[in-house]
Tab-separated table of C-alpha atoms and ligand atoms in Angstrom:
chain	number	residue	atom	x	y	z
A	2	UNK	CA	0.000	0.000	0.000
A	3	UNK	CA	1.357	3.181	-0.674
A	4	UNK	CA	2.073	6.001	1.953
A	5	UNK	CA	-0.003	9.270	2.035
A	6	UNK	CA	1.140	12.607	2.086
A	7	UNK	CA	-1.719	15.264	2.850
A	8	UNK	CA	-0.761	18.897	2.035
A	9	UNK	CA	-2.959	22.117	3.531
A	10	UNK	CA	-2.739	25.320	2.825
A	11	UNK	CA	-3.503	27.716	5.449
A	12	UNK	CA	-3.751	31.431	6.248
A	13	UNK	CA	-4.472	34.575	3.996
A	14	UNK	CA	-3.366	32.699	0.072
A	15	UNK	CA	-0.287	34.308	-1.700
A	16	UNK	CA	1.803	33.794	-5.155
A	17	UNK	CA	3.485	30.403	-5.092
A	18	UNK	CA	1.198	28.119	-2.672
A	19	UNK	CA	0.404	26.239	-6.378
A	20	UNK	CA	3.956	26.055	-7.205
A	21	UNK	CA	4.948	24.779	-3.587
A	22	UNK	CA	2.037	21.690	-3.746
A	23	UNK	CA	3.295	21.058	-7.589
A	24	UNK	CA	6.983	20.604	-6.787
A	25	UNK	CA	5.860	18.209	-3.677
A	26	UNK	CA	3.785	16.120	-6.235
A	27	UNK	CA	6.753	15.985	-8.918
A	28	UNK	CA	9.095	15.180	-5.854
A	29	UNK	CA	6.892	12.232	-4.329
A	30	UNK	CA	5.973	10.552	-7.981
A	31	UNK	CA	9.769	10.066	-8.574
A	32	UNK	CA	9.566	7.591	-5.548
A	33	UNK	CA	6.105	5.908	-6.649
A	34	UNK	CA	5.350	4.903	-3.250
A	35	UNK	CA	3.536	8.134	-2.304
A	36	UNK	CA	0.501	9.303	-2.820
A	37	UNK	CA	-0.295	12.405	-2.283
A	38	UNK	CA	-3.781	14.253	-1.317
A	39	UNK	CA	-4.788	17.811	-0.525
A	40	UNK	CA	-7.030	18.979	1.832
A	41	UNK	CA	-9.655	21.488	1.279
A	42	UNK	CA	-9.338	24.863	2.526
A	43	UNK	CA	-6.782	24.700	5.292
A	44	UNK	CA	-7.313	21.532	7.647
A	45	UNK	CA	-11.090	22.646	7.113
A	46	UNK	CA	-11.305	19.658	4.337
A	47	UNK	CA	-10.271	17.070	6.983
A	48	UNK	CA	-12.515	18.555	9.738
A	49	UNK	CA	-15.742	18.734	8.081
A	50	UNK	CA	-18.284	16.210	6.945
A	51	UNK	CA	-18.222	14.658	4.493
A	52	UNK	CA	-14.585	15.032	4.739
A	53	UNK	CA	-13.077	17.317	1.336
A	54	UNK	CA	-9.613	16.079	-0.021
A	55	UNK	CA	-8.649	15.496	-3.661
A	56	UNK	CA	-5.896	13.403	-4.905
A	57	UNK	CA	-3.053	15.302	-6.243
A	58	UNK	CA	-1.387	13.573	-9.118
A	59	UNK	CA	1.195	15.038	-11.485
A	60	UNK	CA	-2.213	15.566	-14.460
A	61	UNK	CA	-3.873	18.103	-11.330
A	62	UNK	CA	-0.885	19.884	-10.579
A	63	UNK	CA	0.702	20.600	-14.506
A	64	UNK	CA	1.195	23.970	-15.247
A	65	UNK	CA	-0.007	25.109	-11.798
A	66	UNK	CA	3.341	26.587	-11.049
A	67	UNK	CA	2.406	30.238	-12.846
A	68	UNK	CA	-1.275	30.188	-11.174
A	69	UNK	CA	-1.794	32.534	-8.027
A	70	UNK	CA	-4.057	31.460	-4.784
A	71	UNK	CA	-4.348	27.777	-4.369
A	72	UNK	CA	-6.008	25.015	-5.895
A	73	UNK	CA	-6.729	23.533	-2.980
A	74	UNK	CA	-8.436	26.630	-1.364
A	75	UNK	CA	-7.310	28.280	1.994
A	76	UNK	CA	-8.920	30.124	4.917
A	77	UNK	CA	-7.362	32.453	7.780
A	78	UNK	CA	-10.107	31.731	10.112
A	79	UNK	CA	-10.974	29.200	12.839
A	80	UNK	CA	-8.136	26.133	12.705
A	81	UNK	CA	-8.627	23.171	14.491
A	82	UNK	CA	-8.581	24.568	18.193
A	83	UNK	CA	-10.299	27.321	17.379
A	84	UNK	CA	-13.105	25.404	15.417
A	85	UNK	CA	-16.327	27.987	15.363
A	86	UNK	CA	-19.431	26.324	16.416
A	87	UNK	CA	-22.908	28.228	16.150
A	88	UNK	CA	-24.852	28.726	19.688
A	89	UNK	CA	-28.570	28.163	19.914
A	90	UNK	CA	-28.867	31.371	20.140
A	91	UNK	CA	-27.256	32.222	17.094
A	92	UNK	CA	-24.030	33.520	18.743
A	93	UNK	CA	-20.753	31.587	17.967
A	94	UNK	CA	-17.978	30.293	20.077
A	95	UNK	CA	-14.658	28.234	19.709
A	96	UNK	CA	-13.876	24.534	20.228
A	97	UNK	CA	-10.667	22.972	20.847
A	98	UNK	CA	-10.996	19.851	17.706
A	99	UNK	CA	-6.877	19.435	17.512
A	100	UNK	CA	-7.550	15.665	18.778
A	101	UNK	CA	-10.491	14.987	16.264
A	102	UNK	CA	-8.072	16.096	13.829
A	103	UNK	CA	-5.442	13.850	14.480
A	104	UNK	CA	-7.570	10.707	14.510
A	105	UNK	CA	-9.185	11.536	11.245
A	106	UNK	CA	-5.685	12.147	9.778
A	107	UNK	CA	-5.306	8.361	11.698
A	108	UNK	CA	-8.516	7.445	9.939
A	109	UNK	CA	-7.103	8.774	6.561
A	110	UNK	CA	-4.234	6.519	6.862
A	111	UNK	CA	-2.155	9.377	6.607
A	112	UNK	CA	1.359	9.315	6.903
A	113	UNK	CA	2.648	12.946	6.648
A	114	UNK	CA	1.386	16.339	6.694
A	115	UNK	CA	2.991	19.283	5.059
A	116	UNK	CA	1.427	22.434	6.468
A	117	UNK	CA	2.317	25.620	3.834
A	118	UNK	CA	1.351	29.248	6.192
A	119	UNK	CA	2.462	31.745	7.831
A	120	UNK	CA	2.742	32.465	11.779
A	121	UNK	CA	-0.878	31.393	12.722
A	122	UNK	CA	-0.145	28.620	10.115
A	123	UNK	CA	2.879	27.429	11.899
A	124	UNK	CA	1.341	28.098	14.900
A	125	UNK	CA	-0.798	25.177	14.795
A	126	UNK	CA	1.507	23.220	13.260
A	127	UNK	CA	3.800	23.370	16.385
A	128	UNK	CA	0.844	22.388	18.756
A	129	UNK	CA	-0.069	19.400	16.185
A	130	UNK	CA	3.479	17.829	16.436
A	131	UNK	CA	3.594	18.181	20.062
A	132	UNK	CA	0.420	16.412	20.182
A	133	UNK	CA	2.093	13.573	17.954
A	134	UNK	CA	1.649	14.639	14.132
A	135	UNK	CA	3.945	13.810	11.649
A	136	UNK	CA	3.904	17.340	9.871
A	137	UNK	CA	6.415	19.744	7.923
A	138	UNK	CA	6.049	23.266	7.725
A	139	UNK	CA	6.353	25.407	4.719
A	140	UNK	CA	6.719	29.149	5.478
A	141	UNK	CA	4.504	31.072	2.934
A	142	UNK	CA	3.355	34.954	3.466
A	143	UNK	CA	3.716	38.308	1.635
A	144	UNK	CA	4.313	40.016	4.742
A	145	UNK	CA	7.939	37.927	4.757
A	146	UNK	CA	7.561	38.567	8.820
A	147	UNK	CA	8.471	34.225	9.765
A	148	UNK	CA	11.878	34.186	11.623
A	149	UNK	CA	14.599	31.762	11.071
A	150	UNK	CA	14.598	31.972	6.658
A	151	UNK	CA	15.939	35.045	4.968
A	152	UNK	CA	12.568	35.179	2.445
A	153	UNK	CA	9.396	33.538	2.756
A	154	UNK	CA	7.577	32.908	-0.591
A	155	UNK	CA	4.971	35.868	-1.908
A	156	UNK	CA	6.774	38.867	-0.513
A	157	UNK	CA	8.895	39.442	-3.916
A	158	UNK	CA	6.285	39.186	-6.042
A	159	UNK	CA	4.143	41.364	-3.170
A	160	UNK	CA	7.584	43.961	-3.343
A	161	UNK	CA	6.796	44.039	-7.156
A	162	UNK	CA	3.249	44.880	-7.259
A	163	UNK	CA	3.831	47.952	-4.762
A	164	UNK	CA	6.899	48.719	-6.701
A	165	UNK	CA	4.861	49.283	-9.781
A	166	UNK	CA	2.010	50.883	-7.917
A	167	UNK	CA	5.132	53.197	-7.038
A	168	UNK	CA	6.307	53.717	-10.223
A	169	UNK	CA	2.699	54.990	-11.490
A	170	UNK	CA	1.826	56.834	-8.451
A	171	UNK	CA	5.227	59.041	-9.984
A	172	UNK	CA	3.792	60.212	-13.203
A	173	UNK	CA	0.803	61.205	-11.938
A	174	UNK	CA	2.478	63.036	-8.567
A	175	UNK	CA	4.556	64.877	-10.667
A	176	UNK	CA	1.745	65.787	-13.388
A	177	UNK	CA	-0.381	67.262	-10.519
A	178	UNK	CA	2.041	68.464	-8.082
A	179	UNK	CA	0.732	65.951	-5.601
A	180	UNK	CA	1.557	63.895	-2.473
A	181	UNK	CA	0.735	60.627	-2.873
A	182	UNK	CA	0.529	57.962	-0.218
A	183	UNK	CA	0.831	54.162	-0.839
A	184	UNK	CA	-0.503	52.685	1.932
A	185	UNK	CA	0.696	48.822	1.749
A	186	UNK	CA	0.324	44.962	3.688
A	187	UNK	CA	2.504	43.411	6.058
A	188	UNK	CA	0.719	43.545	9.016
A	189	UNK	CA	3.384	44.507	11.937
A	190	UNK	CA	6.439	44.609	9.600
A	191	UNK	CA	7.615	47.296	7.073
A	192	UNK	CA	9.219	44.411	4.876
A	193	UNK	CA	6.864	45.146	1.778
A	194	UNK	CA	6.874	48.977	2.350
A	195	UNK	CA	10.690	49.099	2.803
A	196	UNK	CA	11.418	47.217	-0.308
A	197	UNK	CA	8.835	49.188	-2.414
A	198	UNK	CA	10.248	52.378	-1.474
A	199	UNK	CA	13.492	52.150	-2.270
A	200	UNK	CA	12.380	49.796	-5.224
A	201	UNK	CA	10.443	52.938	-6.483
A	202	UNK	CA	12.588	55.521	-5.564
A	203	UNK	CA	9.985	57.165	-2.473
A	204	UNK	CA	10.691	60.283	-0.762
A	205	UNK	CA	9.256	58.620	2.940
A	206	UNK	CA	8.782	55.414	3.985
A	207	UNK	CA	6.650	55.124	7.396
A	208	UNK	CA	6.735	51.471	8.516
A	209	UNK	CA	5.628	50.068	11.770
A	210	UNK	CA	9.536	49.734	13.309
A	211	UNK	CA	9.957	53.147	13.146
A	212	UNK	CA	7.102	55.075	14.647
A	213	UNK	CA	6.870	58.642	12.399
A	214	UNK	CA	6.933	62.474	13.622
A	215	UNK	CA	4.672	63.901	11.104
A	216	UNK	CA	7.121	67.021	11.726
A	217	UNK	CA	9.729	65.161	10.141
A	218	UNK	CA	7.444	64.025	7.474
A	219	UNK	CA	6.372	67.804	6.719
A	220	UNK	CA	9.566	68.423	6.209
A	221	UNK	CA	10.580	66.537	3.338
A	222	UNK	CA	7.313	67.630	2.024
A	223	UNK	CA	8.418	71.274	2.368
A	224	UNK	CA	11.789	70.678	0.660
A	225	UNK	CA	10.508	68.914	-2.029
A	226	UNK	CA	8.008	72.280	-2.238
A	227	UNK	CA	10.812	74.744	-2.199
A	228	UNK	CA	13.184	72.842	-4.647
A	229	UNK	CA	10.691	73.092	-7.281
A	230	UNK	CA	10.154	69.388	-7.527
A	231	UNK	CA	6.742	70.001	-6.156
A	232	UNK	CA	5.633	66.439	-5.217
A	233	UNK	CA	6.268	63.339	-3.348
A	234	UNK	CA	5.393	60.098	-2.932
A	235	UNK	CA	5.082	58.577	0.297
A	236	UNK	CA	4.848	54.671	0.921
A	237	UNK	CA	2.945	53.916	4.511
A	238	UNK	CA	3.042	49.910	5.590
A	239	UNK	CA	-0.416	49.176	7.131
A	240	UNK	CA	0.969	48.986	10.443
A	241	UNK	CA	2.651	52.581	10.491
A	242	UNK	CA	2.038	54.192	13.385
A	243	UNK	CA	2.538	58.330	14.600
A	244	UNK	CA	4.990	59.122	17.536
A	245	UNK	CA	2.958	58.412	20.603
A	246	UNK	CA	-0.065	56.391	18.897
A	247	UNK	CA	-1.319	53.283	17.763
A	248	UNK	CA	-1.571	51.256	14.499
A	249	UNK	CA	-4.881	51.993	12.873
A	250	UNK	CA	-7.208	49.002	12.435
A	251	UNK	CA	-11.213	48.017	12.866
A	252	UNK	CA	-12.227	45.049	14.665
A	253	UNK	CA	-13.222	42.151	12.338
A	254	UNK	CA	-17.039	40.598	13.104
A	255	UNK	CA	-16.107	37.866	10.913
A	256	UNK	CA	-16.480	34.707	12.826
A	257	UNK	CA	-13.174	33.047	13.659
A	258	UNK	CA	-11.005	35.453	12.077
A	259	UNK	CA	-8.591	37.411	13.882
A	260	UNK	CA	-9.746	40.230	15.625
A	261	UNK	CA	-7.647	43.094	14.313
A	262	UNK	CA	-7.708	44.202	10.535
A	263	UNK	CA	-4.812	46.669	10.022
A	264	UNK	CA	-5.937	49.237	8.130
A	265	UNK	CA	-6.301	53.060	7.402
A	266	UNK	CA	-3.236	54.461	8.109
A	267	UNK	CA	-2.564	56.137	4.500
A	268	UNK	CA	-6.351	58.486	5.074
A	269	UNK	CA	-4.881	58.878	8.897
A	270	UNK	CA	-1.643	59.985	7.626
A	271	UNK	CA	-3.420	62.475	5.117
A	272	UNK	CA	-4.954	64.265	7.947
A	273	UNK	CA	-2.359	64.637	9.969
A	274	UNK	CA	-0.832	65.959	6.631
A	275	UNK	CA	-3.048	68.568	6.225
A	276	UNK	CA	-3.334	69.265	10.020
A	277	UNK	CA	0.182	69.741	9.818
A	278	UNK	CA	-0.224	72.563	7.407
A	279	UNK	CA	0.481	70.571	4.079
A	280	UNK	CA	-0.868	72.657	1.324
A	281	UNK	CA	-0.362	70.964	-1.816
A	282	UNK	CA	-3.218	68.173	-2.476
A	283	UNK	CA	-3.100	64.946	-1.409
A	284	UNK	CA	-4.435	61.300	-2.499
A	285	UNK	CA	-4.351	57.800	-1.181
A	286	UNK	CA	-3.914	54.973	-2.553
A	287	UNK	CA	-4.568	51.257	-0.768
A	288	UNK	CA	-2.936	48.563	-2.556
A	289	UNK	CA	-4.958	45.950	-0.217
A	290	UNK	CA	-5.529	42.546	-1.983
A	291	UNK	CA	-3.548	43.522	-5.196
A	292	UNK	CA	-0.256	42.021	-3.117
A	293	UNK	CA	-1.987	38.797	-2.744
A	294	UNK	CA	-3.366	37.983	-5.886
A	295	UNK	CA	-1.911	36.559	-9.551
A	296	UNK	CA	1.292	35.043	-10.820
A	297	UNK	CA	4.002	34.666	-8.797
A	298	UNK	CA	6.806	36.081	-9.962
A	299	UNK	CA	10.448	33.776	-11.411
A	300	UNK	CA	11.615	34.352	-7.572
A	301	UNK	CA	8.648	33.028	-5.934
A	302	UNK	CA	8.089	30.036	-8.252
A	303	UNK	CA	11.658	29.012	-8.095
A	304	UNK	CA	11.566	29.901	-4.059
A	305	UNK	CA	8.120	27.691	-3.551
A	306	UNK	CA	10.157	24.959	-5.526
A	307	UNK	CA	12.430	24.620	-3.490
A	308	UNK	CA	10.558	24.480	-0.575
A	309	UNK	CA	8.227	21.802	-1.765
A	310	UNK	CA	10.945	19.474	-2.568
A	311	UNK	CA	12.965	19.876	0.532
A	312	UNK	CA	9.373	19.162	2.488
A	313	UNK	CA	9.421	16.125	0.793
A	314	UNK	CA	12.516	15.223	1.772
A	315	UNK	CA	11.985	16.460	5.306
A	316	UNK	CA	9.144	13.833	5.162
A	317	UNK	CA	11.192	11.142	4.152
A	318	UNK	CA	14.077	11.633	6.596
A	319	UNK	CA	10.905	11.829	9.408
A	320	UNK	CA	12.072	15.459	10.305
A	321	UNK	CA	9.081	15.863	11.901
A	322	UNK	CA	8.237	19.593	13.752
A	323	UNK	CA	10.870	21.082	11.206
A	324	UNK	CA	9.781	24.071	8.622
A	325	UNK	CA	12.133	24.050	5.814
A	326	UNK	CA	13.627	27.949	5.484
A	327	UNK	CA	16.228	29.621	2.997
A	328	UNK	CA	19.089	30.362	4.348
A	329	UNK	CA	20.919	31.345	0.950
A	330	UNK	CA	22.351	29.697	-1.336
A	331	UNK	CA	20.543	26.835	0.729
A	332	UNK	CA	17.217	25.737	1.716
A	333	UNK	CA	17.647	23.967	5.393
A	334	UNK	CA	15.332	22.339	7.977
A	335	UNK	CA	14.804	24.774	11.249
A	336	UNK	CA	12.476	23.537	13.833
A	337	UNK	CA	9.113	25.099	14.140
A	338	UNK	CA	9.233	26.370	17.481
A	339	UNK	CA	12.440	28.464	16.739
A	340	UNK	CA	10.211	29.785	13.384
A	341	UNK	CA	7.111	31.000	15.710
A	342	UNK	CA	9.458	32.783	18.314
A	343	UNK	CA	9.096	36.128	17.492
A	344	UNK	CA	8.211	38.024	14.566
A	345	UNK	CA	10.744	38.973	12.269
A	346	UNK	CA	10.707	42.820	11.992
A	347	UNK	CA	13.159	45.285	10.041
A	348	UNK	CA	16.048	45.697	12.202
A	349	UNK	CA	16.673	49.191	12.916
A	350	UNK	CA	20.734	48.448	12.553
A	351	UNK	CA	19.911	46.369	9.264
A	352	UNK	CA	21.774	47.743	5.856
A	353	UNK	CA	18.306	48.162	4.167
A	354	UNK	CA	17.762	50.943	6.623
A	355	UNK	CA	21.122	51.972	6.364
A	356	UNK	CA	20.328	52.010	2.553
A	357	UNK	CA	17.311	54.070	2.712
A	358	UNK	CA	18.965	56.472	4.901
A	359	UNK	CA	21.812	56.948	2.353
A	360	UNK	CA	19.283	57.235	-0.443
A	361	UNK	CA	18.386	60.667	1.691
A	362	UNK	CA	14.730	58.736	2.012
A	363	UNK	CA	12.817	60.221	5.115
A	364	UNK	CA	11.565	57.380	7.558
A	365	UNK	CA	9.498	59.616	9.554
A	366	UNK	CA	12.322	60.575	12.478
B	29	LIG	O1	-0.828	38.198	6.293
B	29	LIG	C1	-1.133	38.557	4.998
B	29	LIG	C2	-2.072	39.741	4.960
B	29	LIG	O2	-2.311	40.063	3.602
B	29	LIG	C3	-1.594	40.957	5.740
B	29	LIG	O3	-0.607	41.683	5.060
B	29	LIG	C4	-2.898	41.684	5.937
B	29	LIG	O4	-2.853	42.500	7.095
B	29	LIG	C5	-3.893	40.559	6.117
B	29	LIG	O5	-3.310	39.401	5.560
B	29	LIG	C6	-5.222	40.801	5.444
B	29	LIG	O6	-6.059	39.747	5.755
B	29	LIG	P1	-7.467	39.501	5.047
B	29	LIG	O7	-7.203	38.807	3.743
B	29	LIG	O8	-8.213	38.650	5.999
B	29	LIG	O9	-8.098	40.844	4.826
């Protein structure tokens, strides 16, 4: 009988979760004594019933490489011990179902799990091999914020797309005489916004490491006023925050889904702007979903490779609780728990800073 692999994607979907669940197929077909089987929607396709899985075979996953989301669907609410349950009374509350998971993964005969997310992701990950789960971790998000791997997969092609929105936001600055504010994902860490900015050539960079004096800000504004240039384009990560405040964010009423959906900082930032005095106009701009979605780009693809091979292999050698993570020119096994530690933010010593800074690029202090 053959063995069973069963791969889950979990957590908000980015560019290269297809190429990631390809390169594990390809990988496990060269041994023939794998199958391998996907599970609908995060562990959601194991947890419900009737049960949702597919079979992955090398026909399903062809071409899949170039495709953004996932074919096997994803979800960042709930997980199995936070399962949302619906009250009598119409109100919902959380179960702990990490057990009934691992007997139905018993139940499925399943021999391996390879869990592709990000923190929350990993999160559960950890608690399932501590309860006894023979499961992998692949470190996927935009927001590139998973310690212990110098990238995860998504945030290049994530960099591009706000790089671009960058690029345009130029022409049209200039044309009008304008400040124009990117506002851009990565929940608490500037990665995306950092990148962008210098990608794109921006005059300020706010991120959520570096908490901004809208003084400071004014005055690159101001400069860029009297030296005729006349515009400037600011990029703003979604978790910026002002000297003294908070990040700006609503509280999700979507049930199971975390609490806290950053957000708003680019119209905050505007007022402030013009509180501040700022008296050329000023437009937003929210990138929001635009990160997430399409084709990954040649980094990601060959990046989500990579990983889903070495997962493989990580299954094979039994390297249970281990997330595989680049660490360049390699791609290395590091175990979960260090991954999940702490976030990984911009450090303020880091050259990219130091980059910016030489650039003359304001970072708000
Ligand atoms: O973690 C990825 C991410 O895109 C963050 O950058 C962002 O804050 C969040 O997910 C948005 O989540 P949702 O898709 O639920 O709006």
């Amino acid at each position: 009988m053959k063995k069973r692999l069963l791969i889950a994607t979990g957590g908000g979907d980015c560019p290269g979760l297809n190429a990631v669940i390809r390169a594990i197929v390809k990988r496990s077909a060269q041994t023939r004594d794998w199958e391998v089987i996907g599970s609908i929607d995060a562990f959601n396709g194991i947890m419900r019933d009737p049960m949702h899985l597919i079979e992955l075979t090398e026909e399903k996953v062809a071409g899949i490489h170039v495709q953004g989301g996932t074919i096997i669907g994803t979800t960042n609410r709930g997980g199995p011990f936070e399962w949302p349950v619906k009250n009598n009374d119409g109100s919902w509350t959380t179960v702990d179902r990490g057990q009934d998971l691992l007997d139905r993964l018993r139940y499925q005969n399943i021999d391996a799990v390879v869990n592709i997310g990000g923190d929350g992701s990993q999160r559960i990950s950890q608690r399932l091999f501590e309860m006894g789960c023979p499961i992998i971790g692949v470190p996927k998000t935009i927001d590139n914020d998973l310690s212990d791997t110098d990238f995860t997969f998504g945030f290049q092609t994530a960099v591009d797309v706000a790089t671009d929105a960058v690029d345009k936001l130029v022409t049209t600055a200039a044309s009008h005489h304008r400040v124009l504010i990117l506002e851009v994902m990565g929940r608490y860490a500037g990665w995306i916004a950092l990148h962008a900015a210098i990608a794109g050539g921006a005059e300020v960079c706010l991120i959520p490491e570096i908490p901004y004096d809208i003084s400071k800000v004014m005055d690159t504004i101001n400069r860029r006023v009297d030296n005729g240039k006349g515009f400037a384009i600011i990029v703003i990560a979604e978790g910026a925050m002002p000297l003294g405040g908070g990040m700006q964010y609503t509280e999700s009423e979507e049930v199971g889904a975390m609490k806290i959906k950053l957000g708003g900082a680019a119209l905050r930032l505007s007022h402030e702007l013009k509180t501040a005095g700022c008296e050329i106009d000023i437009r937003e701009t929210i990138l929001g979903h635009l990160q997430r979605g399409g084709r990954p780009n040649a980094f990601d693809r060959l990046l989500a490779s990579q990983f889903g091979v070495k997962a493989f292999e990580l299954a094979l050698e039994q390297k249970w609780g281990h997330m595989v993570a680049y660490r360049h020119p390699n791609i290395v096994a590091v175990p979960i728990s260090e991954a999940i530690k702490e976030y990984n933010l911009v450090n303020l010593d880091s050259d990219l800073l130091k980059t910016a800074r030489g650039m003359g690029m304001n970072l708000g202090d």
